XYZ file of N, CA and C in Angstrom:
666
model
N 20.714 -39.136 -5.859
C 20.164 -38.017 -5.073
C 21.214 -36.922 -4.883
N 22.470 -37.344 -4.615
C 23.535 -36.357 -4.425
C 23.758 -35.553 -5.681
N 23.672 -36.247 -6.848
C 23.848 -35.542 -8.107
C 22.774 -34.495 -8.318
N 21.534 -34.812 -7.877
C 20.435 -33.846 -8.012
C 20.672 -32.604 -7.194
N 21.115 -32.810 -5.939
C 21.399 -31.651 -5.096
C 22.548 -30.830 -5.669
N 23.555 -31.493 -6.214
C 24.694 -30.787 -6.787
C 24.264 -29.963 -7.995
N 23.384 -30.574 -8.812
C 22.901 -29.843 -9.982
C 22.113 -28.608 -9.582
N 21.260 -28.747 -8.537
C 20.474 -27.610 -8.069
C 21.380 -26.508 -7.524
N 22.441 -26.927 -6.815
C 23.360 -25.940 -6.258
C 24.090 -25.192 -7.361
N 24.512 -25.931 -8.395
C 25.200 -25.294 -9.511
C 24.271 -24.358 -10.260
N 22.998 -24.752 -10.390
C 22.024 -23.896 -11.059
C 21.816 -22.607 -10.278
N 21.686 -22.723 -8.945
C 21.523 -21.535 -8.118
C 22.733 -20.625 -8.194
N 23.931 -21.233 -8.222
C 25.146 -20.438 -8.327
C 25.194 -19.717 -9.658
N 24.745 -20.429 -10.716
C 24.731 -19.807 -12.027
C 23.787 -18.625 -12.081
N 22.633 -18.755 -11.395
C 21.692 -17.642 -11.358
C 22.278 -16.459 -10.604
N 23.057 -16.730 -9.581
C 23.651 -15.656 -8.806
C 24.640 -14.849 -9.642
N 25.298 -15.527 -10.580
C 26.274 -14.822 -11.404
C 25.632 -14.204 -12.637
N 24.310 -14.300 -12.734
C 23.609 -13.700 -13.869
C 23.740 -12.187 -13.792
N 23.487 -11.478 -14.913
C 23.631 -10.025 -14.932
C 22.785 -9.313 -13.874
N 21.682 -9.911 -13.482
C 20.815 -9.270 -12.512
C 21.143 -9.678 -11.078
N 22.324 -10.305 -10.875
C 22.708 -10.701 -9.528
C 22.802 -9.466 -8.635
N 23.284 -8.369 -9.190
C 23.314 -7.103 -8.473
C 22.268 -6.203 -9.114
N 21.332 -5.748 -8.309
C 20.240 -4.930 -8.841
C 20.090 -3.663 -8.023
N 19.942 -2.541 -8.707
C 19.798 -1.243 -8.065
C 18.440 -0.668 -8.440
N 17.739 -0.123 -7.462
C 16.404 0.419 -7.698
C 16.239 1.751 -6.989
N 15.527 2.672 -7.647
C 15.221 3.968 -7.034
C 13.718 4.119 -6.828
N 12.996 3.007 -6.818
C 11.562 3.043 -6.573
C 10.754 3.061 -7.860
N 9.424 3.095 -7.694
C 8.515 3.022 -8.833
C 8.312 4.366 -9.517
N 8.470 5.467 -8.785
C 8.238 6.790 -9.370
C 9.447 7.218 -10.193
N 9.205 7.573 -11.450
C 10.308 8.006 -12.316
C 10.732 9.428 -12.001
N 9.801 10.229 -11.486
C 10.080 11.633 -11.174
C 9.564 11.972 -9.782
N 10.374 12.708 -9.041
C 9.980 13.192 -7.719
C 9.795 14.701 -7.800
N 8.657 15.177 -7.321
C 8.389 16.613 -7.273
C 8.579 17.095 -5.840
N 9.279 18.214 -5.692
C 9.499 18.763 -4.365
C 9.458 20.274 -4.435
N 9.136 20.904 -3.314
C 8.982 22.350 -3.262
C 10.319 23.033 -3.035
N 10.486 24.168 -3.657
C 11.707 24.943 -3.525
C 11.978 25.274 -2.056
N 13.213 25.011 -1.606
C 13.604 25.299 -0.238
C 13.421 24.151 0.733
N 12.863 23.040 0.269
C 12.619 21.902 1.162
C 13.735 20.875 1.038
N 13.712 19.896 1.936
C 14.632 18.756 1.873
C 13.921 17.608 1.168
N 14.660 16.843 0.392
C 14.039 15.765 -0.366
C 14.866 14.486 -0.231
N 14.159 13.373 -0.106
C 14.800 12.065 -0.016
C 14.921 11.463 -1.413
N 16.133 11.104 -1.803
C 16.371 10.442 -3.083
C 16.608 8.959 -2.783
N 15.665 8.096 -3.162
C 15.753 6.681 -2.770
C 16.711 5.876 -3.646
N 17.380 4.934 -3.013
C 18.224 3.984 -3.737
C 18.394 2.729 -2.879
N 18.076 1.585 -3.443
C 18.258 0.305 -2.763
C 18.960 -0.659 -3.716
N 19.820 -1.487 -3.176
C 20.437 -2.499 -4.036
C 20.360 -3.863 -3.354
N 20.280 -4.878 -4.181
C 20.244 -6.253 -3.699
C 21.379 -7.035 -4.343
N 21.954 -7.946 -3.600
C 23.043 -8.783 -4.095
C 22.704 -10.239 -3.818
N 22.789 -11.066 -4.838
C 22.372 -12.457 -4.723
C 23.163 -13.215 -3.656
N 24.472 -12.996 -3.604
C 25.316 -13.738 -2.665
C 25.859 -12.826 -1.565
N 25.158 -11.696 -1.347
C 25.624 -10.768 -0.339
C 26.679 -9.822 -0.894
N 27.229 -8.993 -0.040
C 28.238 -8.041 -0.498
C 29.248 -7.780 0.602
N 30.380 -7.255 0.183
C 31.454 -6.906 1.117
C 32.244 -5.754 0.534
N 32.315 -4.658 1.313
C 32.993 -3.445 0.859
C 32.435 -2.953 -0.475
N 31.115 -2.924 -0.565
C 30.470 -2.428 -1.786
C 30.723 -0.931 -1.919
N 30.964 -0.505 -3.131
C 31.221 0.904 -3.403
C 29.983 1.523 -4.064
N 29.645 2.726 -3.659
C 28.490 3.377 -4.258
C 28.747 4.866 -4.407
N 27.998 5.477 -5.295
C 28.142 6.917 -5.520
C 26.856 7.473 -6.105
N 26.654 8.760 -5.867
C 25.519 9.493 -6.420
C 26.062 10.572 -7.354
N 25.458 10.653 -8.553
C 25.850 11.643 -9.544
C 24.638 12.467 -9.942
N 24.909 13.735 -10.221
C 23.831 14.661 -10.596
C 24.107 15.248 -11.972
N 23.079 15.194 -12.820
C 23.149 15.825 -14.137
C 22.055 16.880 -14.221
N 22.453 18.138 -14.331
C 21.499 19.229 -14.329
C 20.591 19.170 -15.554
N 19.396 19.699 -15.389
C 18.463 19.754 -16.514
C 18.910 20.789 -17.537
N 19.829 21.688 -17.144
C 20.292 22.743 -18.042
C 21.650 22.437 -18.663
N 22.444 21.590 -17.981
C 23.783 21.290 -18.463
C 23.933 19.788 -18.652
N 24.823 19.404 -19.540
C 25.036 17.989 -19.821
C 26.107 17.375 -18.923
N 26.866 18.218 -18.237
C 27.917 17.698 -17.375
C 27.321 17.103 -16.109
N 28.011 16.101 -15.563
C 27.563 15.435 -14.339
C 28.485 15.797 -13.182
N 27.893 15.981 -12.019
C 28.656 16.284 -10.810
C 28.486 15.137 -9.817
N 29.577 14.811 -9.140
C 29.535 13.760 -8.143
C 29.112 14.363 -6.803
N 28.033 13.827 -6.250
C 27.504 14.357 -5.003
C 28.012 13.614 -3.781
N 28.141 12.316 -3.909
C 28.436 11.493 -2.733
C 29.125 10.211 -3.187
N 30.159 9.826 -2.454
C 30.844 8.561 -2.712
C 31.146 7.900 -1.378
N 30.898 6.592 -1.311
C 31.151 5.897 -0.064
C 31.271 4.399 -0.254
N 31.485 3.708 0.833
C 31.579 2.251 0.831
C 30.702 1.690 1.953
N 30.293 0.449 1.755
C 29.524 -0.264 2.773
C 30.222 -1.583 3.026
N 30.672 -1.794 4.248
C 31.419 -3.015 4.560
C 30.542 -4.245 4.466
N 29.395 -4.214 5.129
C 28.436 -5.312 5.067
C 27.068 -4.771 5.438
N 26.065 -5.648 5.427
C 24.705 -5.176 5.643
C 24.433 -4.741 7.084
N 25.354 -5.032 7.989
C 25.184 -4.641 9.390
C 25.900 -3.337 9.728
N 26.506 -2.697 8.742
C 27.249 -1.467 8.990
C 26.663 -0.310 8.190
N 26.900 0.895 8.690
C 26.448 2.079 7.972
C 27.468 2.466 6.902
N 27.007 3.169 5.864
C 27.939 3.605 4.818
C 29.014 4.540 5.374
N 30.186 4.435 4.818
C 31.300 5.311 5.186
C 31.551 6.257 4.023
N 31.512 7.550 4.303
C 31.628 8.557 3.251
C 33.098 8.799 2.877
N 33.357 8.886 1.570
C 34.689 9.234 1.073
C 34.702 10.622 0.454
N 33.630 10.935 -0.246
C 33.459 12.260 -0.805
C 32.070 12.732 -0.413
N 32.000 13.739 0.450
C 30.728 14.149 1.026
C 30.410 15.593 0.653
N 29.279 15.784 0.030
C 28.779 17.118 -0.248
C 28.064 17.624 1.014
N 28.347 18.842 1.459
C 27.725 19.347 2.690
C 26.195 19.430 2.602
N 25.659 19.400 1.397
C 24.202 19.458 1.236
C 23.576 18.066 1.188
N 24.378 17.047 1.370
C 23.881 15.667 1.296
C 24.119 14.991 2.636
N 23.107 14.303 3.124
C 23.255 13.510 4.341
C 22.470 12.206 4.212
N 22.840 11.243 5.040
C 22.170 9.948 5.032
C 21.000 9.967 6.009
N 19.953 9.226 5.728
C 18.841 9.130 6.689
C 19.326 8.541 8.011
N 18.739 8.983 9.111
C 19.142 8.473 10.415
C 18.797 6.999 10.564
N 17.615 6.625 10.118
C 17.183 5.232 10.223
C 17.283 4.584 8.842
N 18.292 3.761 8.661
C 18.473 3.050 7.400
C 17.962 1.633 7.593
N 16.846 1.325 6.960
C 16.214 0.019 7.105
C 16.675 -0.919 5.995
N 16.972 -2.146 6.362
C 17.407 -3.142 5.396
C 16.454 -4.327 5.429
N 16.227 -4.930 4.284
C 15.348 -6.092 4.175
C 16.112 -7.232 3.514
N 16.334 -8.290 4.274
C 16.989 -9.487 3.744
C 18.259 -9.106 2.983
N 18.226 -9.264 1.629
C 19.408 -8.979 0.812
C 19.391 -7.554 0.257
N 18.450 -6.734 0.705
C 18.330 -5.378 0.179
C 18.995 -4.395 1.126
N 19.756 -3.459 0.560
C 20.447 -2.468 1.377
C 20.039 -1.071 0.917
N 19.899 -0.182 1.894
C 19.404 1.174 1.639
C 20.573 2.141 1.465
N 20.649 2.773 0.296
C 21.684 3.770 0.016
C 21.049 5.121 -0.324
N 19.870 5.373 0.219
C 19.179 6.629 -0.054
C 19.935 7.794 0.572
N 19.770 8.973 -0.011
C 20.382 10.187 0.526
C 19.317 11.278 0.646
N 19.609 12.275 1.471
C 18.724 13.425 1.630
C 19.456 14.649 1.088
N 18.813 15.324 0.136
C 19.372 16.557 -0.426
C 18.717 17.732 0.292
N 19.544 18.568 0.919
C 19.040 19.644 1.778
C 18.794 20.934 1.009
N 17.745 21.629 1.405
C 17.434 22.979 0.903
C 17.567 23.077 -0.615
N 16.745 22.318 -1.306
C 16.843 22.303 -2.769
C 16.356 23.625 -3.359
N 16.908 23.967 -4.515
C 16.404 25.111 -5.282
C 16.220 24.670 -6.727
N 15.816 25.600 -7.570
C 15.452 25.237 -8.944
C 16.638 24.668 -9.733
N 17.846 25.075 -9.365
C 19.025 24.566 -10.073
C 19.293 23.100 -9.765
N 18.615 22.552 -8.751
C 18.795 21.140 -8.406
C 17.918 20.223 -9.257
N 17.081 20.787 -10.086
C 16.257 19.960 -10.973
C 17.152 19.244 -11.975
N 16.897 17.969 -12.146
C 17.700 17.183 -13.080
C 17.644 15.701 -12.747
N 18.637 14.964 -13.234
C 18.681 13.518 -13.045
C 19.723 13.150 -11.992
N 19.338 12.232 -11.122
C 20.230 11.745 -10.071
C 20.400 10.233 -10.244
N 21.655 9.814 -10.344
C 21.946 8.401 -10.610
C 22.718 7.792 -9.450
N 22.230 6.640 -9.019
C 22.877 5.893 -7.936
C 23.648 4.719 -8.547
N 24.974 4.698 -8.347
C 25.832 3.623 -8.851
C 26.252 2.727 -7.689
N 26.262 1.428 -7.924
C 26.701 0.475 -6.903
C 27.616 -0.554 -7.574
N 28.746 -0.848 -6.909
C 29.690 -1.854 -7.404
C 30.008 -2.809 -6.265
N 29.836 -4.102 -6.535
C 30.041 -5.117 -5.506
C 31.253 -5.986 -5.844
N 32.375 -5.826 -5.159
C 33.567 -6.632 -5.441
C 33.329 -8.130 -5.268
N 32.395 -8.489 -4.390
C 32.132 -9.899 -4.131
C 31.489 -10.597 -5.324
N 30.936 -9.825 -6.243
C 30.314 -10.389 -7.439
C 31.122 -10.011 -8.673
N 32.417 -10.241 -8.577
C 33.336 -9.966 -9.671
C 33.237 -8.519 -10.153
N 33.009 -7.625 -9.198
C 32.953 -6.205 -9.537
C 31.718 -5.819 -10.316
N 30.648 -6.601 -10.219
C 29.413 -6.269 -10.940
C 28.929 -4.887 -10.529
N 28.552 -4.077 -11.523
C 28.132 -2.708 -11.262
C 26.807 -2.427 -11.956
N 25.907 -1.802 -11.212
C 24.614 -1.419 -11.768
C 24.267 -0.021 -11.281
N 23.308 0.586 -11.938
C 22.879 1.920 -11.537
C 21.409 2.122 -11.856
N 20.832 3.128 -11.251
C 19.437 3.497 -11.497
C 19.332 5.006 -11.378
N 18.449 5.590 -12.195
C 18.336 7.053 -12.273
C 16.919 7.501 -11.950
N 16.843 8.594 -11.229
C 15.553 9.207 -10.910
C 15.634 10.694 -11.213
N 14.515 11.277 -11.628
C 14.465 12.695 -11.992
C 13.840 13.496 -10.861
N 14.480 14.621 -10.536
C 13.967 15.524 -9.511
C 13.475 16.803 -10.173
N 12.250 17.198 -9.865
C 11.668 18.439 -10.381
C 11.354 19.357 -9.208
N 12.032 20.507 -9.142
C 11.812 21.468 -8.066
C 10.804 22.504 -8.550
N 9.724 22.664 -7.801
C 8.634 23.559 -8.213
C 8.389 24.613 -7.134
N 7.652 25.672 -7.540
C 7.347 26.749 -6.601
C 6.437 26.247 -5.490
N 5.424 25.509 -5.880
C 4.475 24.974 -4.919
C 3.953 23.643 -5.424
N 3.865 22.694 -4.545
C 3.351 21.384 -4.928
C 1.876 21.503 -5.282
N 1.503 20.849 -6.351
C 0.111 20.898 -6.808
C -0.779 20.183 -5.813
N -1.826 20.875 -5.422
C -2.777 20.286 -4.490
C -3.745 19.394 -5.243
N -3.928 18.219 -4.729
C -4.831 17.265 -5.356
C -6.265 17.652 -5.050
N -7.056 17.841 -6.106
C -8.464 18.197 -5.939
C -9.256 16.939 -5.586
N -9.750 16.921 -4.357
C -10.479 15.759 -3.877
C -11.995 15.957 -3.932
N -12.423 17.003 -4.681
C -13.862 17.277 -4.753
C -14.615 16.106 -5.352
N -14.102 15.610 -6.490
C -14.771 14.489 -7.152
C -14.801 13.267 -6.251
N -13.695 13.026 -5.551
C -13.642 11.886 -4.637
C -14.676 12.021 -3.532
N -14.819 13.242 -2.998
C -15.800 13.469 -1.940
C -17.220 13.267 -2.464
N -17.472 13.747 -3.710
C -18.812 13.582 -4.286
C -19.140 12.103 -4.460
N -18.169 11.352 -4.998
C -18.388 9.915 -5.191
C -18.630 9.229 -3.857
N -17.839 9.596 -2.843
C -18.003 8.990 -1.522
C -19.376 9.325 -0.937
N -19.824 10.588 -1.153
C -21.131 10.982 -0.638
C -22.252 10.216 -1.329
N -22.130 10.065 -2.659
C -23.160 9.324 -3.407
C -23.211 7.869 -2.973
N -22.022 7.256 -2.868
C -21.967 5.860 -2.430
C -22.540 5.711 -1.030
N -22.172 6.644 -0.141
C -22.705 6.596 1.219
C -24.214 6.765 1.249
N -24.740 7.676 0.384
C -26.185 7.873 0.311
C -26.918 6.638 -0.184
N -26.337 5.988 -1.211
C -26.955 4.767 -1.745
C -26.977 3.664 -0.695
N -25.856 3.517 0.015
C -25.788 2.492 1.059
C -26.801 2.795 2.160
N -26.902 4.079 2.554
C -27.866 4.460 3.577
C -29.298 4.191 3.147
N -29.593 4.465 1.851
C -30.940 4.211 1.334
C -31.263 2.727 1.343
N -30.287 1.905 0.946
C -30.505 0.459 0.966
C -30.762 -0.049 2.377
N -29.990 0.459 3.336
C -30.196 0.056 4.731
C -31.582 0.468 5.200
N -32.010 1.685 4.832
C -33.340 2.163 5.218
C -34.437 1.289 4.622
N -34.261 0.896 3.346
C -35.250 0.024 2.691
C -35.334 -1.322 3.392
N -34.177 -1.887 3.739
C -34.160 -3.183 4.424
C -34.833 -3.097 5.791
N -34.558 -2.020 6.520
C -35.181 -1.849 7.838
C -36.689 -1.697 7.694
N -37.139 -0.880 6.698
C -38.575 -0.690 6.476
C -39.246 -2.005 6.087
N -38.550 -2.798 5.257
C -39.100 -4.091 4.841
C -39.306 -5.008 6.042
N -38.306 -5.028 6.930
C -38.418 -5.875 8.118
C -39.554 -5.411 9.024
N -39.728 -4.096 9.154
C -40.795 -3.578 9.994
C -42.168 -3.919 9.416
N -42.299 -3.800 8.084
C -43.570 -4.133 7.438
C -43.897 -5.610 7.603
N -42.889 -6.466 7.377
C -43.104 -7.906 7.534
C -43.468 -8.250 8.973
N -42.830 -7.572 9.916
C -43.118 -7.817 11.324
C -44.557 -7.404 11.654
N -45.006 -6.244 11.125
C -46.369 -5.769 11.377
C -47.395 -6.709 10.754
N -47.122 -7.191 9.512
C -48.044 -8.124 8.862
C -48.137 -9.436 9.630
N -47.014 -9.883 10.169
C -47.002 -11.117 10.938
C -47.838 -10.979 12.202
N -47.672 -9.840 12.906
C -48.452 -9.597 14.122
C -49.949 -9.505 13.807
N -50.271 -8.857 12.677
C -51.676 -8.730 12.298
C -52.287 -10.084 11.987
N -51.523 -10.938 11.324
C -52.007 -12.281 10.993
C -52.225 -13.100 12.263
N -51.276 -12.988 13.197
C -51.414 -13.718 14.456
C -52.653 -13.243 15.215
N -52.947 -11.942 15.209
C -54.115 -11.416 15.903
C -55.402 -11.912 15.252
N -55.393 -11.981 13.888
C -56.572 -12.478 13.174
C -56.835 -13.930 13.522
N -55.798 -14.728 13.586
C -55.941 -16.142 13.936
C -56.481 -16.308 15.348
N -56.037 -15.448 16.263
C -56.545 -15.515 17.629
C -58.037 -15.209 17.676
N -58.482 -14.259 16.865
C -59.899 -13.902 16.818
C -60.732 -15.059 16.285
N -60.224 -15.744 15.260
C -60.949 -16.867 14.688
C -61.072 -18.010 15.687
N -60.021 -18.290 16.411
C -60.042 -19.355 17.406
C -61.032 -19.021 18.505
N -61.038 -17.784 18.961
C -61.937 -17.349 20.024
C -63.392 -17.419 19.573
N -63.675 -17.057 18.322
C -65.031 -17.065 17.793
C -65.566 -18.481 17.651
N -64.733 -19.418 17.256
C -65.166 -20.803 17.056
C -65.498 -21.480 18.378
N -65.056 -20.958 19.483
C -65.323 -21.576 20.784
C -66.565 -21.040 21.460
N -67.298 -20.057 20.874
C -68.513 -19.491 21.488
C -69.689 -20.471 21.404
N -70.653 -20.408 22.369
C -71.865 -21.257 22.358
C -72.887 -20.700 21.378
N -73.432 -21.563 20.528
C -74.500 -21.188 19.585
C -75.810 -21.788 20.073
N -76.422 -21.193 21.065
C -77.608 -21.774 21.717
C -78.908 -21.381 21.061
N -78.879 -20.342 20.249
C -80.135 -19.833 19.736
C -80.399 -20.213 18.295
N -79.399 -20.500 17.551
C -79.624 -20.748 16.133
C -79.642 -22.225 15.790
N -79.434 -23.083 16.787
C -79.532 -24.515 16.536
C -78.438 -25.063 15.657
N -77.326 -24.370 15.540
C -76.227 -24.869 14.719
C -75.582 -26.055 15.390
N -74.878 -26.803 14.574
C -74.195 -27.975 15.118
C -73.248 -27.549 16.208
N -73.219 -28.287 17.245
C -72.347 -27.953 18.366
C -73.020 -27.087 19.380
N -74.334 -26.693 19.162
C -75.036 -25.844 20.120
C -75.579 -26.682 21.262
N -76.027 -25.984 22.318
C -76.571 -26.671 23.482
C -77.885 -27.352 23.152
N -78.628 -26.819 22.166
C -79.914 -27.415 21.785
C -79.692 -28.840 21.263
N -78.584 -29.003 20.505
C -78.296 -30.335 19.960
C -77.770 -31.266 21.014
N -77.237 -30.682 22.066
C -76.646 -31.531 23.082
C -77.686 -32.077 24.061
N -79.031 -31.616 23.951
C -80.060 -32.171 24.859
C -80.363 -33.611 24.511
N -80.699 -34.370 25.482
C -80.999 -35.800 25.260
C -82.317 -35.933 24.541
N -82.447 -36.931 23.719
C -83.675 -37.168 22.939
C -84.818 -37.565 23.888
N -86.118 -37.122 23.549
C -87.265 -37.467 24.431
C -87.539 -38.957 24.444
N -87.951 -39.396 25.578
C -88.240 -40.824 25.711
C -89.514 -41.163 24.963
N -89.563 -42.366 24.396
C -90.722 -42.832 23.628
C -91.843 -43.170 24.566
């Protein structure tokens, strides 16, 4: 049994030292669109299999017009309970006030202030974790600065919602009408049955039918 636990521990340790032990992500969207003159959040999260200590990170910008890269931000993170410490800070870059962390995931997102068209390009987040033999990973996201954000046309969505709502309303109306008709037929049937019962209990004294008073007279004596 001890050997089994030891083998499992060694396997887990081996997985931690795998190339994906340190992983950096900038989210599912490959491109972020933002309006000229606004502030934009550039997301970056990293996870470390065995945790981290004094992790180093940096943000680099490559313009869409030039091939050269500029360093925007460089800092370190002591542990997951501390905020990043800036070493090279661009005055147009700031950290979010509320940095949320999940388990082994740490937030290294930055906010780029007052963007203009020259800020369009690729932004890469680099992370290096000394605790994992200096493992380093990065992830890149593209920023597109536009004059005005495209408004999503919700006309088709509204039409579909209206049609679906109309169909549902019609079905409900049909069900209600069906119940009312069945209820009316039931009441009519009950009334008919009451009439039949009442009619069968009447005296038939004049026509000599079975059950009449004429039949109920005693036979004449011989």
